[in-house]
Amino acid sequence: MTTGSVTGARRSGVRLDQQKLVLALLLAVVSILVLGPVLVLIRASFAPAESMPLETLEFTLKNYVQLLQSPRTLSLIWNTVVYALSSMAIGVAIATAIAWCTERTDMPGRILVRILMFAWMMVPALVVGFGWILLLNPGNGALNVMFRELFGFARPLLTIYTFWSLIVVTAFAVVPTAFVMISSLLRNMDPNLEQAARVHGGNAWATLTRVTLPLLTPGLFSIGIYMFMAVVQAFDLPLIIGLSADVPVLSTRVYLLSSPDNGLPNYGLASAFGVLLLVVAAGLMWAYMRATRLGERFRVVTGKAFRPKRIKLGRWRFAALGFTFGYCAVMMLPLLILLWVSLQPSYSTPSLSALGGLSLDIYRRLLANPMISRAVLNTVILVVSSATIVMVVSSLIGWFTVRSNSKAGKILDALSFLPMAIPPIVLVLAILLLYLNTPLYGTIWILVLGHVTIYIAFGVRTMSSALIQIHKELGDAALISGASWLTSLRKVVFPLVWPQILNGWLWVFAHSARDLTVPLMLMSTGNLVAASTLWNLWQFPDLPGAAALAILLMVALLVVVVPSQLYVARRLER
């Protein structure tokens, strides 16, 4: 054997050792992150109510018996289904109309609409909910006060604390995400099919109902299932609006059982409800995956010569513009009222007489508060660490998912996708039970652990889609030239997909900053972040302080995210 062949064999062995070592580490890490909490949750659901799941060997069915026999269970399931179905239907309908106007017509202001939608997708639901409460509170909500003074109403015209108010506010919050997903459907649909319908005598309405909508139906159905699943798992708005409106849902029930205002937590019953919610979410995930596979039959873009054609609205342009920017104006209301309150020394509704009291004193007080400074530092650590760890781990998992045909690679892919079917409130409850008596609990790093576990599924899907477009020979060329496997990834493969890595990093960064579920469920004095501090200020209550912190959090997110989306929107328009 020649010296060159010996050297080549050694390099091949090193590459295999690196891959095996990284694959083994990834399997261990993902198993601990995902399977550990799920197994503890299931164990806890069979544990006695007064004990911790890992501190007893006793098994009991009492939690499930209590869950099934309680008349509240059916009410919780009904509330959850009606809430999720109604919010999804309204939100997807609005998003479809706006997306059609933006992607398929000559309506002016399309770039601005895209930017606004991406910007609102980054606004925390907690912030939106607080804004609507300040607007529609029955006693002193800004809109109710305005209607009372203008029209002399004795009773509030609107109230935020009803089931339908919760549904409508959630539907408005659903629109930006649904818009982004539906825009891709409309942007990639071949207009030649619509033109063929018109050539054969079809008018605009017939073309829309008989060609456009049937082609969009599978995609809209899968998006509807996804958004329904997202609302079933929602926690922020049901917590701040639903509980005051006496409309409990499954997610808030899990939270109240594990973090009661009075008495000891009932982790056993909370875990049983968590398992119920997990089963519901898994069923929805199966339906979503099936709908996505069926949608493959409706692919209509087949060549690079495809180019979408915009429909000329004529006089209907103003109607489309009014509808689209009417929604945008409504979405601005909760943000504007928060800005107003943050500039007042104490809460007061907007009026000309109060203009003289506007000041930045609340912001100065917040920035000088050591608790706020510590929360800001913790937030920076949380979002940067979560986003970085998720994208590093996801990039490696994505490579094994795309390049490896081994059984271990398939198992790794399945494990990384599992958190998609686990509601965050359930996953965080499981993390709480698993790490409650460890040094990790009460630190900022348990929040990082929670966010990495929740968002890793998104990261892997993003990187798998990107890496599948990179030909295998590019990485192999680096290996043949003597580079190690890790070096080929670092210097050849990952630089080719850096836009997807950056987009994924920004997505995790923003969602980590806006999330309330993990910080609230795992909150302690040592791991306060912006979201949990905002909740504490609202509960205190310090309305101006909460409003100012909400504005600061929102501005920080938009400053990071919007410039990149502005660049993407301009590229799409070209």
Coordinates of C-alpha atoms in Angstrom, one line a residue:
M1 CA 0.0 0.0 0.0
T2 CA 1.4 3.4 -1.0
T3 CA 1.9 6.3 1.4
G4 CA -0.8 8.3 -0.3
S5 CA -3.4 5.5 0.1
V6 CA -2.5 5.1 3.7
T7 CA -2.9 8.8 4.3
G8 CA -6.2 8.8 2.4
A9 CA -7.4 5.8 4.5
R10 CA -6.5 7.7 7.7
R11 CA -8.3 10.8 6.6
S12 CA -11.4 8.7 5.7
G13 CA -11.3 7.1 9.2
V14 CA -11.0 10.5 10.8
R15 CA -14.0 11.8 8.8
L16 CA -16.1 8.7 9.8
D17 CA -15.1 9.1 13.5
Q18 CA -16.1 12.8 13.4
Q19 CA -19.5 12.0 11.9
K20 CA -20.1 9.1 14.2
L21 CA -19.1 11.2 17.3
V22 CA -21.3 14.2 16.3
L23 CA -24.2 11.9 15.4
A24 CA -24.0 10.1 18.7
L25 CA -23.8 13.5 20.6
L26 CA -26.8 14.8 18.7
L27 CA -28.9 11.7 19.4
A28 CA -28.0 12.0 23.1
V29 CA -28.8 15.7 23.3
V30 CA -32.1 15.6 21.3
S31 CA -33.2 12.5 23.3
I32 CA -32.5 14.3 26.6
L33 CA -34.2 17.5 25.3
V34 CA -37.3 15.9 23.9
L35 CA -37.9 12.4 25.2
G36 CA -36.8 13.1 28.8
P37 CA -39.6 15.7 29.5
V38 CA -42.3 13.7 27.7
L39 CA -41.5 10.5 29.7
V40 CA -41.5 12.5 32.9
L41 CA -44.9 14.1 32.0
I42 CA -46.4 10.7 31.3
R43 CA -45.0 9.4 34.6
A44 CA -46.3 12.4 36.5
S45 CA -49.8 11.8 35.1
F46 CA -49.9 8.4 36.9
A47 CA -48.4 9.8 40.2
P48 CA -50.4 10.7 43.2
A49 CA -51.5 14.4 43.3
E50 CA -49.5 15.2 46.5
S51 CA -46.1 13.7 45.3
M52 CA -43.5 14.5 42.7
P53 CA -43.2 12.0 39.8
L54 CA -39.6 11.1 40.4
E55 CA -39.9 10.8 44.2
T56 CA -42.3 7.9 44.3
L57 CA -42.8 4.5 42.7
E58 CA -46.6 4.5 43.2
F59 CA -48.9 4.5 40.1
T60 CA -52.5 5.6 40.1
L61 CA -55.3 6.3 37.6
K62 CA -57.0 8.8 39.9
N63 CA -55.8 11.8 37.8
Y64 CA -57.3 10.4 34.6
V65 CA -60.5 9.3 36.5
Q66 CA -60.9 12.8 37.9
L67 CA -60.2 14.3 34.4
L68 CA -62.8 12.1 32.7
Q69 CA -65.5 12.4 35.4
S70 CA -65.2 16.2 35.9
P71 CA -68.0 18.1 34.1
R72 CA -65.4 20.9 33.5
T73 CA -63.4 18.7 31.1
L74 CA -66.1 18.7 28.4
S75 CA -66.5 22.5 28.8
L76 CA -62.7 23.0 28.5
I77 CA -62.6 20.9 25.3
W78 CA -65.6 22.7 23.9
N79 CA -64.1 26.1 24.7
T80 CA -60.8 25.1 23.2
V81 CA -62.3 23.8 19.9
V82 CA -64.7 26.7 19.4
Y83 CA -62.0 29.2 20.3
A84 CA -59.4 27.7 18.0
L85 CA -61.8 27.0 15.1
S86 CA -63.4 30.4 15.1
S87 CA -60.1 32.3 15.5
M88 CA -58.5 30.3 12.7
A89 CA -61.5 30.7 10.3
I90 CA -61.7 34.5 10.7
G91 CA -57.9 35.0 10.7
V92 CA -57.3 32.8 7.6
A93 CA -60.2 34.5 5.7
I94 CA -58.7 38.0 6.4
A95 CA -55.2 36.8 5.6
T96 CA -56.3 35.2 2.3
A97 CA -58.1 38.4 1.1
I98 CA -55.1 40.6 2.0
A99 CA -52.6 38.2 0.5
W100 CA -54.6 38.0 -2.8
C101 CA -54.7 41.8 -3.0
T102 CA -50.9 42.0 -2.3
E103 CA -49.7 39.2 -4.5
R104 CA -52.1 38.9 -7.4
T105 CA -53.4 42.5 -8.0
D106 CA -52.0 45.9 -8.8
M107 CA -53.1 47.4 -5.5
P108 CA -50.6 50.2 -4.4
G109 CA -48.6 49.9 -1.2
R110 CA -47.8 46.2 -1.5
I111 CA -44.3 46.5 -0.1
L112 CA -45.5 48.4 2.9
V113 CA -48.2 45.8 3.6
R114 CA -45.5 43.0 3.5
I115 CA -43.3 44.9 5.8
L116 CA -46.2 45.6 8.2
M117 CA -47.2 41.9 8.3
F118 CA -43.7 40.7 9.0
A119 CA -43.4 43.4 11.7
W120 CA -46.6 42.5 13.4
M121 CA -45.6 38.8 13.4
M122 CA -42.8 39.8 15.7
V123 CA -45.0 41.8 18.1
P124 CA -45.5 39.7 21.3
A125 CA -49.1 38.5 21.7
L126 CA -48.8 39.7 25.3
V127 CA -48.3 43.3 24.1
V128 CA -51.2 43.1 21.7
G129 CA -53.5 41.7 24.5
F130 CA -52.5 44.4 27.0
G131 CA -53.2 47.0 24.3
W132 CA -56.7 45.7 23.6
I133 CA -57.5 45.6 27.3
L134 CA -56.5 49.3 27.6
L135 CA -58.8 50.0 24.6
L136 CA -61.8 48.0 25.5
N137 CA -61.8 47.7 29.3
P138 CA -65.5 48.2 30.3
G139 CA -64.8 50.9 32.9
N140 CA -62.0 53.0 31.6
G141 CA -61.0 51.6 28.2
A142 CA -60.0 54.4 25.8
L143 CA -62.6 53.5 23.1
N144 CA -65.5 53.0 25.6
V145 CA -64.6 56.4 27.2
M146 CA -64.6 58.0 23.8
F147 CA -68.0 56.5 22.8
R148 CA -69.5 57.5 26.2
E149 CA -68.3 61.1 25.9
L150 CA -69.3 61.5 22.2
F151 CA -72.6 59.7 22.2
G152 CA -73.7 59.6 25.9
F153 CA -73.8 55.8 26.2
A154 CA -74.7 54.8 29.8
R155 CA -73.1 51.4 29.4
P156 CA -69.9 50.4 27.7
L157 CA -70.5 49.8 24.0
L158 CA -67.6 47.2 23.8
T159 CA -65.9 44.9 26.2
I160 CA -62.8 42.9 26.0
Y161 CA -63.9 40.3 28.5
T162 CA -66.1 38.1 26.4
F163 CA -65.6 34.9 24.5
W164 CA -66.0 36.6 21.1
S165 CA -63.6 39.4 22.0
L166 CA -61.0 36.8 22.8
I167 CA -61.7 35.1 19.4
V168 CA -61.6 38.3 17.4
V169 CA -58.3 39.5 19.1
T170 CA -56.7 36.1 18.5
A171 CA -58.0 36.1 14.9
F172 CA -56.3 39.5 14.3
A173 CA -53.1 38.2 15.8
V174 CA -53.2 35.1 13.6
V175 CA -53.5 37.1 10.3
P176 CA -49.7 38.1 9.9
T177 CA -48.5 34.5 10.1
A178 CA -51.3 33.2 7.9
F179 CA -50.6 36.0 5.4
V180 CA -46.9 35.0 5.1
M181 CA -47.9 31.3 4.4
I182 CA -50.8 32.1 2.0
S183 CA -48.7 34.7 0.1
S184 CA -46.3 31.9 -0.9
L185 CA -49.2 29.9 -2.3
L186 CA -50.5 32.8 -4.4
R187 CA -47.1 34.0 -5.5
N188 CA -46.2 30.5 -6.9
M189 CA -49.5 29.7 -8.6
D190 CA -49.3 29.6 -12.4
P191 CA -51.5 32.4 -13.9
N192 CA -51.7 30.5 -17.2
L193 CA -54.5 28.4 -15.8
E194 CA -56.6 31.5 -14.9
Q195 CA -55.9 32.9 -18.4
A196 CA -57.1 29.7 -20.0
A197 CA -60.4 30.0 -18.1
R198 CA -60.8 33.6 -19.3
V199 CA -60.0 32.6 -22.9
H200 CA -62.9 30.0 -22.7
G201 CA -65.3 32.7 -21.6
G202 CA -65.1 32.7 -17.9
N203 CA -65.5 36.1 -16.1
A204 CA -63.4 37.2 -13.1
W205 CA -65.8 35.6 -10.6
A206 CA -66.1 32.3 -12.4
T207 CA -62.3 32.1 -12.7
L208 CA -61.9 32.9 -9.0
T209 CA -64.4 30.3 -7.8
R210 CA -63.8 27.5 -10.4
V211 CA -60.0 27.8 -10.9
T212 CA -58.2 29.8 -8.3
L213 CA -59.9 28.7 -5.2
P214 CA -59.9 24.9 -6.1
L215 CA -56.2 25.1 -6.8
L216 CA -55.6 26.9 -3.5
T217 CA -57.9 24.6 -1.4
P218 CA -55.3 22.0 -0.4
G219 CA -52.8 24.6 0.6
L220 CA -55.4 26.7 2.5
F221 CA -56.6 23.5 4.2
S222 CA -53.1 22.6 5.4
I223 CA -52.5 26.2 6.6
G224 CA -55.9 26.2 8.3
I225 CA -55.0 23.0 10.2
Y226 CA -51.6 24.5 11.2
M227 CA -53.2 27.7 12.5
F228 CA -55.9 25.7 14.3
M229 CA -53.1 23.8 16.0
A230 CA -51.3 27.0 16.9
V231 CA -54.4 28.5 18.5
V232 CA -55.1 25.2 20.4
Q233 CA -51.6 25.6 21.9
A234 CA -51.9 29.3 22.5
F235 CA -51.4 30.5 26.0
D236 CA -50.8 34.3 26.2
L237 CA -54.1 35.7 25.1
P238 CA -56.2 33.0 26.8
L239 CA -54.3 33.8 30.0
I240 CA -54.7 37.6 30.0
I241 CA -58.1 37.9 28.4
G242 CA -59.8 34.5 28.6
L243 CA -59.4 34.0 32.4
S244 CA -60.9 37.4 33.2
A245 CA -63.7 36.6 30.7
D246 CA -64.3 33.3 32.5
V247 CA -63.4 31.3 29.4
P248 CA -60.8 28.7 30.4
V249 CA -59.2 26.5 27.8
L250 CA -56.9 23.5 28.1
S251 CA -53.6 25.5 28.0
T252 CA -54.7 27.8 30.9
R253 CA -56.0 24.9 32.9
V254 CA -52.6 23.2 32.7
Y255 CA -51.0 26.5 33.9
L256 CA -53.4 27.1 36.8
L257 CA -53.0 23.5 38.1
S258 CA -49.2 23.7 38.0
S259 CA -49.0 27.3 39.3
P260 CA -52.0 28.1 41.4
D261 CA -52.5 31.4 43.1
N262 CA -53.4 29.6 46.4
G263 CA -52.5 26.2 47.6
L264 CA -50.1 23.6 46.3
P265 CA -49.6 22.7 42.7
N266 CA -51.4 19.6 41.5
Y267 CA -48.8 18.2 39.1
G268 CA -50.5 14.9 38.7
L269 CA -53.8 16.4 37.3
A270 CA -51.9 19.0 35.4
S271 CA -49.9 16.3 33.7
A272 CA -53.0 14.3 32.9
F273 CA -54.5 17.4 31.2
G274 CA -51.1 17.9 29.5
V275 CA -51.3 14.4 28.1
L276 CA -54.8 15.1 26.8
L277 CA -53.6 18.3 25.1
L278 CA -50.6 16.3 23.7
V279 CA -52.9 13.7 22.2
V280 CA -55.1 16.5 20.6
A281 CA -52.0 18.2 19.2
A282 CA -50.6 15.0 17.9
G283 CA -53.8 14.3 16.0
L284 CA -53.8 17.7 14.5
M285 CA -50.1 17.3 13.5
W286 CA -51.0 14.0 11.7
A287 CA -53.9 15.8 9.9
Y288 CA -51.5 18.6 8.9
M289 CA -48.9 16.2 7.6
R290 CA -51.5 14.3 5.6
A291 CA -52.9 17.5 4.1
T292 CA -49.4 18.7 3.2
R293 CA -48.8 15.4 1.4
L294 CA -52.1 15.6 -0.5
G295 CA -51.2 19.1 -1.5
E296 CA -48.3 17.8 -3.5
R297 CA -50.8 16.6 -6.1
F298 CA -51.7 20.2 -6.8
R299 CA -48.3 21.5 -7.8
V300 CA -48.8 23.8 -10.8
V301 CA -45.4 25.5 -11.2
T302 CA -43.2 23.4 -13.4
G303 CA -40.6 25.6 -15.1
K304 CA -38.3 28.6 -14.6
A305 CA -40.2 30.6 -17.2
F306 CA -43.1 30.9 -14.8
R307 CA -43.9 34.5 -13.9
P308 CA -47.0 35.6 -12.0
K309 CA -49.3 38.2 -13.6
R310 CA -51.1 40.9 -11.6
I311 CA -54.8 41.5 -12.0
K312 CA -55.8 45.1 -12.7
L313 CA -58.5 46.1 -10.2
G314 CA -59.5 49.3 -11.8
R315 CA -62.0 51.2 -9.5
W316 CA -61.9 48.3 -7.0
R317 CA -58.3 49.2 -6.1
F318 CA -59.6 51.7 -3.6
A319 CA -61.9 49.0 -2.0
A320 CA -58.9 46.6 -1.8
L321 CA -56.7 49.4 -0.4
G322 CA -59.4 50.4 2.2
F323 CA -59.8 46.8 3.4
T324 CA -56.1 46.1 3.7
F325 CA -55.1 49.3 5.4
G326 CA -58.3 49.2 7.5
Y327 CA -56.9 46.0 9.0
C328 CA -53.5 47.7 9.4
A329 CA -55.2 50.6 11.2
V330 CA -57.0 48.3 13.6
M331 CA -53.7 46.6 14.4
M332 CA -52.1 49.9 15.2
L333 CA -54.7 50.8 17.8
P334 CA -53.3 48.6 20.7
L335 CA -49.8 49.7 20.0
L336 CA -50.8 53.4 19.9
I337 CA -52.6 53.2 23.2
L338 CA -49.6 51.5 24.8
L339 CA -47.4 54.3 23.5
W340 CA -49.8 56.9 25.0
V341 CA -49.9 55.2 28.4
S342 CA -46.1 54.9 28.5
L343 CA -45.8 58.7 28.1
Q344 CA -48.1 59.5 31.1
P345 CA -47.1 59.6 34.7
S346 CA -50.3 57.6 35.6
Y347 CA -52.9 55.9 33.5
S348 CA -55.3 58.3 31.7
T349 CA -57.3 58.0 28.5
P350 CA -56.2 60.0 25.4
S351 CA -57.4 63.6 25.4
L352 CA -56.3 67.0 24.3
S353 CA -56.0 68.2 27.9
A354 CA -53.6 65.3 28.7
L355 CA -51.2 66.3 25.9
G356 CA -49.3 68.6 28.2
G357 CA -48.4 65.8 30.6
L358 CA -46.5 63.7 28.0
S359 CA -43.0 62.9 29.1
L360 CA -40.3 60.2 29.0
D361 CA -40.1 60.0 32.8
I362 CA -41.4 56.4 32.8
Y363 CA -38.7 55.3 30.4
R364 CA -36.0 56.9 32.6
R365 CA -37.5 55.2 35.7
L366 CA -37.5 51.8 34.0
L367 CA -33.9 52.1 32.6
A368 CA -32.7 53.2 36.1
N369 CA -34.4 50.2 37.8
P370 CA -31.8 47.5 38.6
M371 CA -34.5 44.8 38.2
I372 CA -35.2 46.0 34.7
S373 CA -31.5 46.1 33.9
R374 CA -31.1 42.5 35.1
A375 CA -34.2 41.4 33.1
V376 CA -32.8 43.1 29.9
L377 CA -29.4 41.3 30.4
N378 CA -31.2 38.0 31.0
T379 CA -33.3 38.6 27.9
V380 CA -30.2 39.2 25.7
I381 CA -28.6 36.1 27.1
L382 CA -31.8 34.1 26.5
V383 CA -32.5 35.2 22.9
V384 CA -28.9 35.1 21.6
S385 CA -28.1 31.8 23.3
S386 CA -31.4 30.1 22.2
A387 CA -31.1 31.3 18.6
T388 CA -27.4 30.4 18.3
I389 CA -27.7 26.9 19.9
V390 CA -30.9 26.1 17.9
M391 CA -29.3 27.0 14.5
V392 CA -26.0 25.3 15.3
V393 CA -27.7 22.0 16.4
S394 CA -30.3 22.3 13.6
S395 CA -27.6 22.8 10.9
L396 CA -25.9 19.6 12.0
I397 CA -29.1 17.6 12.3
G398 CA -30.2 19.0 8.9
W399 CA -27.0 17.7 7.3
F400 CA -27.6 14.1 8.7
T401 CA -31.2 14.3 7.7
V402 CA -30.4 15.2 4.1
R403 CA -27.1 13.3 3.6
S404 CA -27.3 10.3 5.9
N405 CA -29.4 7.2 4.9
S406 CA -28.7 5.5 8.2
K407 CA -31.4 4.4 10.7
A408 CA -29.7 6.7 13.3
G409 CA -30.2 9.7 10.9
K410 CA -33.9 8.9 10.5
I411 CA -34.3 8.5 14.2
L412 CA -32.6 11.9 14.8
D413 CA -34.9 13.5 12.2
A414 CA -38.0 12.1 13.9
L415 CA -36.9 13.1 17.4
S416 CA -36.1 16.7 16.3
F417 CA -39.6 17.0 14.7
L418 CA -41.4 15.7 17.8
P419 CA -41.7 19.1 19.6
M420 CA -43.9 20.3 16.7
A421 CA -46.6 17.9 18.1
I422 CA -46.1 19.0 21.8
P423 CA -47.9 22.1 23.0
P424 CA -45.4 24.5 24.6
I425 CA -47.3 24.7 27.8
V426 CA -47.1 20.9 28.1
L427 CA -43.5 20.7 27.2
V428 CA -42.6 23.4 29.7
L429 CA -44.6 21.6 32.4
A430 CA -42.6 18.5 31.7
I431 CA -39.3 20.5 31.8
L432 CA -40.4 21.9 35.2
L433 CA -41.0 18.5 36.6
L434 CA -37.8 17.1 35.2
Y435 CA -35.4 19.8 36.4
L436 CA -37.3 21.1 39.5
N437 CA -34.8 19.7 42.0
T438 CA -31.6 20.4 40.0
P439 CA -29.1 23.3 40.1
L440 CA -30.4 24.3 36.6
Y441 CA -33.8 25.3 38.0
G442 CA -34.2 29.0 38.8
T443 CA -31.4 30.1 36.4
I444 CA -31.6 31.7 33.0
W445 CA -30.2 28.5 31.4
I446 CA -33.4 26.5 32.1
L447 CA -35.2 29.1 30.0
V448 CA -32.6 28.6 27.3
L449 CA -33.1 24.8 27.5
G450 CA -36.9 25.3 27.2
H451 CA -36.6 27.5 24.1
V452 CA -34.1 25.3 22.4
T453 CA -36.4 22.3 22.9
I454 CA -39.4 24.2 21.6
Y455 CA -37.8 25.8 18.5
I456 CA -35.4 23.0 17.4
A457 CA -38.2 21.5 15.2
F458 CA -38.4 24.8 13.3
G459 CA -34.7 25.1 12.9
V460 CA -34.3 21.5 11.6
R461 CA -37.1 22.0 9.0
T462 CA -35.5 25.2 7.9
M463 CA -32.0 23.8 7.5
S464 CA -33.2 20.5 5.9
S465 CA -35.0 22.5 3.2
A466 CA -31.9 24.6 2.6
L467 CA -29.3 21.8 2.6
I468 CA -31.3 19.6 0.2
Q469 CA -30.7 22.2 -2.5
I470 CA -26.9 21.9 -2.0
H471 CA -25.3 19.2 -4.2
K472 CA -23.4 16.5 -2.4
E473 CA -20.3 17.0 -4.7
L474 CA -19.6 20.4 -3.2
G475 CA -18.8 19.0 0.2
D476 CA -17.1 16.0 -1.3
A477 CA -14.7 18.2 -3.2
A478 CA -13.5 19.7 0.1
L479 CA -13.0 16.2 1.5
I480 CA -11.0 15.1 -1.5
S481 CA -8.8 18.1 -1.1
G482 CA -7.9 17.0 2.4
A483 CA -10.3 18.9 4.6
S484 CA -11.9 17.2 7.5
W485 CA -15.7 16.7 7.6
L486 CA -16.3 19.5 10.1
T487 CA -14.0 21.8 8.1
S488 CA -16.0 21.1 4.9
L489 CA -19.2 22.0 6.7
R490 CA -17.8 25.1 8.2
K491 CA -16.0 26.5 5.1
V492 CA -18.0 25.1 2.2
V493 CA -21.5 23.8 3.0
F494 CA -22.8 26.2 5.6
P495 CA -21.5 29.4 3.9
L496 CA -23.7 28.4 0.9
V497 CA -26.9 28.4 3.1
W498 CA -26.0 31.3 5.3
P499 CA -29.2 33.3 4.3
Q500 CA -31.3 30.5 5.6
I501 CA -29.2 30.2 8.8
L502 CA -29.6 34.0 9.3
N503 CA -33.4 33.9 8.7
G504 CA -33.7 31.0 11.1
W505 CA -31.6 32.7 13.7
L506 CA -33.7 35.9 13.4
W507 CA -37.0 33.9 13.7
V508 CA -35.8 32.1 16.9
F509 CA -34.4 35.3 18.3
A510 CA -37.8 37.1 17.9
H511 CA -39.9 34.3 19.1
S512 CA -37.7 33.7 22.1
A513 CA -38.0 37.4 23.1
R514 CA -41.8 37.4 22.7
D515 CA -42.6 34.1 24.4
L516 CA -44.3 34.2 27.8
T517 CA -45.0 30.5 28.3
V518 CA -41.4 29.4 29.2
P519 CA -40.5 32.5 31.3
L520 CA -43.8 32.4 33.3
M521 CA -43.9 28.7 34.0
L522 CA -40.2 28.6 35.0
M523 CA -40.1 32.0 36.6
S524 CA -37.9 32.8 39.7
T525 CA -36.3 35.9 41.1
G526 CA -33.0 34.9 39.3
N527 CA -34.3 34.4 35.8
L528 CA -36.6 37.3 35.1
V529 CA -36.6 38.4 31.5
A530 CA -38.5 41.1 29.6
A531 CA -41.7 39.0 29.1
S532 CA -42.0 37.8 32.7
T533 CA -41.1 41.3 34.0
L534 CA -43.8 42.8 31.7
W535 CA -46.3 40.4 33.2
N536 CA -45.3 41.3 36.8
L537 CA -45.6 45.0 36.1
W538 CA -49.0 44.5 34.6
Q539 CA -50.1 42.4 37.6
F540 CA -48.6 44.9 40.2
P541 CA -50.3 47.0 38.6
D542 CA -47.9 49.5 37.1
L543 CA -49.7 50.3 33.8
P544 CA -47.3 53.1 32.6
G545 CA -44.3 50.9 33.4
A546 CA -45.8 47.9 31.7
A547 CA -46.7 49.9 28.6
A548 CA -43.2 51.5 28.4
L549 CA -41.5 48.1 28.7
A550 CA -43.8 46.7 26.1
I551 CA -42.9 49.5 23.7
L552 CA -39.1 49.0 24.4
L553 CA -39.4 45.2 23.8
M554 CA -41.4 45.7 20.6
V555 CA -39.0 48.4 19.2
A556 CA -35.9 46.2 20.0
L557 CA -37.5 43.3 18.1
L558 CA -38.5 45.4 15.1
V559 CA -35.0 47.1 14.9
V560 CA -33.4 43.6 14.5
V561 CA -36.0 42.0 12.2
V562 CA -37.5 44.6 10.0
P563 CA -34.4 45.7 8.0
S564 CA -33.9 42.1 6.8
Q565 CA -37.5 41.7 5.8
L566 CA -37.4 45.1 4.0
Y567 CA -34.6 43.8 1.9
V568 CA -36.5 40.5 1.2
A569 CA -39.7 42.3 0.3
R570 CA -37.9 44.5 -2.3
R571 CA -36.3 41.5 -3.8
L572 CA -39.7 39.8 -4.1
E573 CA -41.3 42.9 -5.7
R574 CA -38.5 42.9 -8.4

